[in-house]
Tab-separated table of C-alpha atoms in Angstrom:
chain	number	residue	atom	x	y	z
A	43	MET	CA	90.033	-53.668	10.200
A	44	THR	CA	93.250	-53.207	13.143
A	45	ILE	CA	95.288	-56.609	14.176
A	46	HIS	CA	96.177	-55.881	18.074
A	47	LEU	CA	98.929	-58.993	19.778
A	48	VAL	CA	98.762	-58.840	23.261
A	49	LEU	CA	101.899	-60.794	24.486
A	50	GLY	CA	102.889	-61.587	27.907
A	51	GLY	CA	104.451	-64.399	30.206
A	52	ALA	CA	101.844	-66.408	32.371
A	53	ARG	CA	99.877	-64.826	34.725
A	54	SER	CA	100.953	-61.491	33.113
A	55	GLY	CA	97.733	-60.160	33.243
A	56	LYS	CA	97.865	-60.480	29.221
A	57	SER	CA	93.972	-61.362	28.966
A	58	SER	CA	92.205	-59.102	30.764
A	59	PHE	CA	93.903	-56.603	29.346
A	60	ALA	CA	92.911	-57.816	25.877
A	61	GLU	CA	89.142	-58.471	26.577
A	62	SER	CA	89.524	-54.852	28.235
A	63	GLU	CA	90.479	-53.494	24.970
A	64	VAL	CA	87.905	-55.177	22.872
A	65	LEU	CA	85.508	-54.145	25.456
A	66	ALA	CA	86.366	-50.434	24.678
A	67	SER	CA	85.559	-50.809	21.103
A	68	ASP	CA	83.094	-49.355	19.400
A	69	LYS	CA	82.051	-52.661	17.035
A	70	GLN	CA	78.929	-54.262	17.106
A	71	TYR	CA	79.302	-57.792	17.868
A	72	ARG	CA	82.184	-58.498	20.224
A	73	HIS	CA	83.335	-62.602	19.572
A	74	TYR	CA	85.770	-64.960	21.559
A	75	ILE	CA	87.876	-67.629	20.021
A	76	ALA	CA	88.670	-69.810	23.042
A	77	THR	CA	91.566	-72.637	21.952
A	78	ALA	CA	91.289	-73.738	25.012
A	79	THR	CA	91.020	-78.001	24.902
A	80	ILE	CA	90.213	-79.148	28.968
A	81	THR	CA	92.959	-81.757	29.044
A	82	ASP	CA	92.645	-82.002	32.620
A	83	ASP	CA	90.975	-80.623	35.809
A	84	GLU	CA	93.600	-78.238	36.734
A	85	MET	CA	92.547	-76.849	32.336
A	86	GLN	CA	88.877	-76.711	33.231
A	87	ARG	CA	89.824	-74.654	36.581
A	88	ARG	CA	91.359	-72.465	33.408
A	89	ILE	CA	88.628	-72.404	31.064
A	90	ASP	CA	86.061	-71.265	33.837
A	91	HIS	CA	88.163	-68.534	35.023
A	92	HIS	CA	87.395	-66.899	31.823
A	93	GLN	CA	84.195	-67.567	31.403
A	94	ALA	CA	82.995	-65.889	34.861
A	95	ARG	CA	84.788	-62.956	33.785
A	96	ARG	CA	82.430	-62.340	30.383
A	97	ASP	CA	79.962	-60.686	30.200
A	98	SER	CA	76.335	-62.530	27.484
A	99	ASP	CA	76.785	-59.784	25.754
A	100	TRP	CA	80.442	-62.142	23.909
A	101	CYS	CA	79.064	-64.692	21.345
A	102	LEU	CA	81.728	-68.008	22.345
A	103	HIS	CA	83.415	-69.452	19.325
A	104	GLU	CA	85.163	-72.806	20.500
A	105	ILE	CA	88.048	-73.600	18.000
A	106	PRO	CA	91.270	-74.788	18.952
A	107	LEU	CA	92.696	-75.763	15.587
A	108	GLU	CA	90.971	-74.163	12.863
A	109	ILE	CA	90.900	-70.701	13.556
A	110	ALA	CA	92.322	-69.364	10.224
A	111	ALA	CA	89.075	-71.018	8.154
A	112	HIS	CA	86.803	-68.879	10.842
A	113	LEU	CA	88.331	-65.638	10.489
A	114	GLY	CA	87.114	-64.625	7.330
A	115	SER	CA	83.752	-65.220	8.810
A	116	PHE	CA	83.444	-61.526	10.339
A	117	SER	CA	82.433	-58.729	8.865
A	118	ASP	CA	83.602	-55.175	10.119
A	119	ASN	CA	81.054	-54.670	12.795
A	120	ASP	CA	82.524	-56.977	14.215
A	121	VAL	CA	85.528	-57.133	16.919
A	122	VAL	CA	87.268	-60.552	17.291
A	123	LEU	CA	89.415	-62.005	20.676
A	124	VAL	CA	91.860	-65.085	20.282
A	125	ASP	CA	92.871	-66.764	23.198
A	126	CYS	CA	95.290	-67.716	23.312
A	127	LEU	CA	97.804	-68.095	19.703
A	128	THR	CA	100.205	-70.322	22.761
A	129	LEU	CA	98.147	-72.756	23.209
A	130	TRP	CA	97.046	-72.579	19.452
A	131	MET	CA	100.272	-73.489	18.236
A	132	SER	CA	100.738	-76.425	21.058
A	133	ASN	CA	97.415	-77.442	19.095
A	134	VAL	CA	99.078	-78.167	15.802
A	135	ILE	CA	101.995	-79.769	17.391
A	136	PHE	CA	99.926	-82.283	18.933
A	137	GLU	CA	97.260	-83.001	16.199
A	138	HIS	CA	100.378	-84.016	13.510
A	139	GLY	CA	102.190	-85.842	16.750
A	140	GLU	CA	105.600	-87.131	16.925
A	141	THR	CA	105.320	-86.134	12.669
A	142	ALA	CA	105.400	-82.517	13.327
A	143	SER	CA	107.604	-81.000	10.603
A	144	GLU	CA	108.483	-78.120	10.760
A	145	ALA	CA	106.695	-77.159	6.969
A	146	ALA	CA	103.251	-78.114	8.221
A	147	ILE	CA	103.823	-76.017	11.369
A	148	ASN	CA	104.886	-72.884	9.598
A	149	GLN	CA	101.736	-73.309	7.283
A	150	ARG	CA	99.188	-73.141	9.834
A	151	VAL	CA	101.158	-70.224	10.863
A	152	ALA	CA	101.007	-68.394	6.887
A	153	LYS	CA	97.518	-69.643	6.873
A	154	LEU	CA	97.113	-68.434	9.806
A	155	ILE	CA	98.587	-64.581	8.995
A	156	LYS	CA	97.188	-64.520	5.947
A	157	ALA	CA	93.611	-64.722	7.195
A	158	LEU	CA	94.661	-62.254	9.281
A	159	LYS	CA	95.425	-59.801	6.439
A	160	CYS	CA	91.999	-60.376	5.344
A	161	CYS	CA	89.841	-60.167	7.500
A	162	ARG	CA	87.291	-57.746	8.045
A	163	ALA	CA	86.539	-57.106	11.888
A	164	ASP	CA	89.704	-55.808	14.802
A	165	VAL	CA	91.318	-58.561	16.281
A	166	VAL	CA	93.175	-59.541	18.987
A	167	LEU	CA	95.144	-61.706	19.522
A	168	VAL	CA	97.233	-62.700	22.783
A	169	SER	CA	100.219	-64.825	23.016
A	170	ASN	CA	102.579	-65.853	25.491
A	171	GLU	CA	106.038	-64.060	25.266
A	172	VAL	CA	107.999	-67.802	25.471
A	173	GLY	CA	111.742	-65.885	24.718
A	174	LEU	CA	112.728	-65.113	27.994
A	175	GLY	CA	113.179	-68.298	29.753
A	176	VAL	CA	115.692	-71.701	29.683
A	177	VAL	CA	115.746	-73.751	26.697
A	178	PRO	CA	113.552	-76.641	27.229
A	179	MET	CA	115.496	-80.038	27.169
A	180	GLY	CA	112.926	-81.802	26.099
A	181	GLU	CA	112.866	-82.103	21.733
A	182	VAL	CA	109.108	-81.355	21.627
A	183	SER	CA	109.506	-78.378	24.194
A	184	ARG	CA	111.729	-77.197	22.132
A	185	LEU	CA	110.057	-77.271	19.127
A	186	PHE	CA	107.089	-75.376	20.796
A	187	VAL	CA	108.936	-72.766	21.956
A	188	ASP	CA	111.135	-72.296	18.851
A	189	HIS	CA	107.252	-72.203	16.498
A	190	ALA	CA	105.716	-70.331	19.654
A	191	GLY	CA	108.760	-67.702	18.973
A	192	TRP	CA	108.212	-67.324	14.887
A	193	MET	CA	105.159	-66.941	15.169
A	194	ASN	CA	104.952	-63.778	17.461
A	195	GLN	CA	107.488	-62.394	15.660
A	196	ALA	CA	104.943	-63.041	12.087
A	197	ILE	CA	102.006	-61.628	14.396
A	198	ALA	CA	103.799	-58.588	15.398
A	199	LYS	CA	104.838	-57.697	12.201
A	200	VAL	CA	102.040	-57.711	10.301
A	201	SER	CA	100.282	-56.086	13.440
A	202	ASP	CA	99.228	-52.678	14.040
A	203	ARG	CA	99.619	-52.573	17.758
A	204	VAL	CA	101.905	-55.036	19.673
A	205	THR	CA	101.573	-54.352	23.932
A	206	PHE	CA	103.577	-56.408	26.558
A	207	ILE	CA	102.011	-56.901	29.885
A	208	ALA	CA	103.849	-57.883	33.157
A	209	ALA	CA	103.036	-57.596	35.945
A	210	GLY	CA	99.327	-56.180	34.565
A	211	LEU	CA	100.989	-53.365	33.565
A	212	PRO	CA	101.205	-52.391	29.347
A	213	LEU	CA	104.228	-52.117	27.136
A	214	THR	CA	103.662	-50.426	24.329
A	215	MET	CA	106.037	-51.916	21.857
A	216	LYS	CA	104.327	-51.170	18.466
A	217	GLY	CA	101.618	-48.483	17.334
């Protein structure tokens, strides 16, 4: 079992890179955990774009929140792509609404990390690097950026490999 975190900015090529990593795997079964939810026409177009890139050899799991619970269902014959953790973090925050507490968010991240450590499959996780821009003005936006950054750090710590993608080019950061 290996954990590979793929980080990058918006439209950096991180999803394409992560998909190519999964396709290169010698594992028997490919799984795609999609965390996006359709909130508007533009998000529908993004989802359609991602779906068009995948062939029928992928088993799709649409899981906007309960990734940790699902990771235990995979075996050592599986490779799992989770795309993407920052959308998952957004879903976690919006699940709680304005009452989103740091403790509740941290608990969800800790549960995910525990599930990753126990997962028998190889896992490739895609996440946005949110720490390279300006600090957002709104409280909820700052909450998101802070927790996405802390989540990325925590998952990078337990990952066997970490790759940063910029302009479609991979930079190995760990492993």
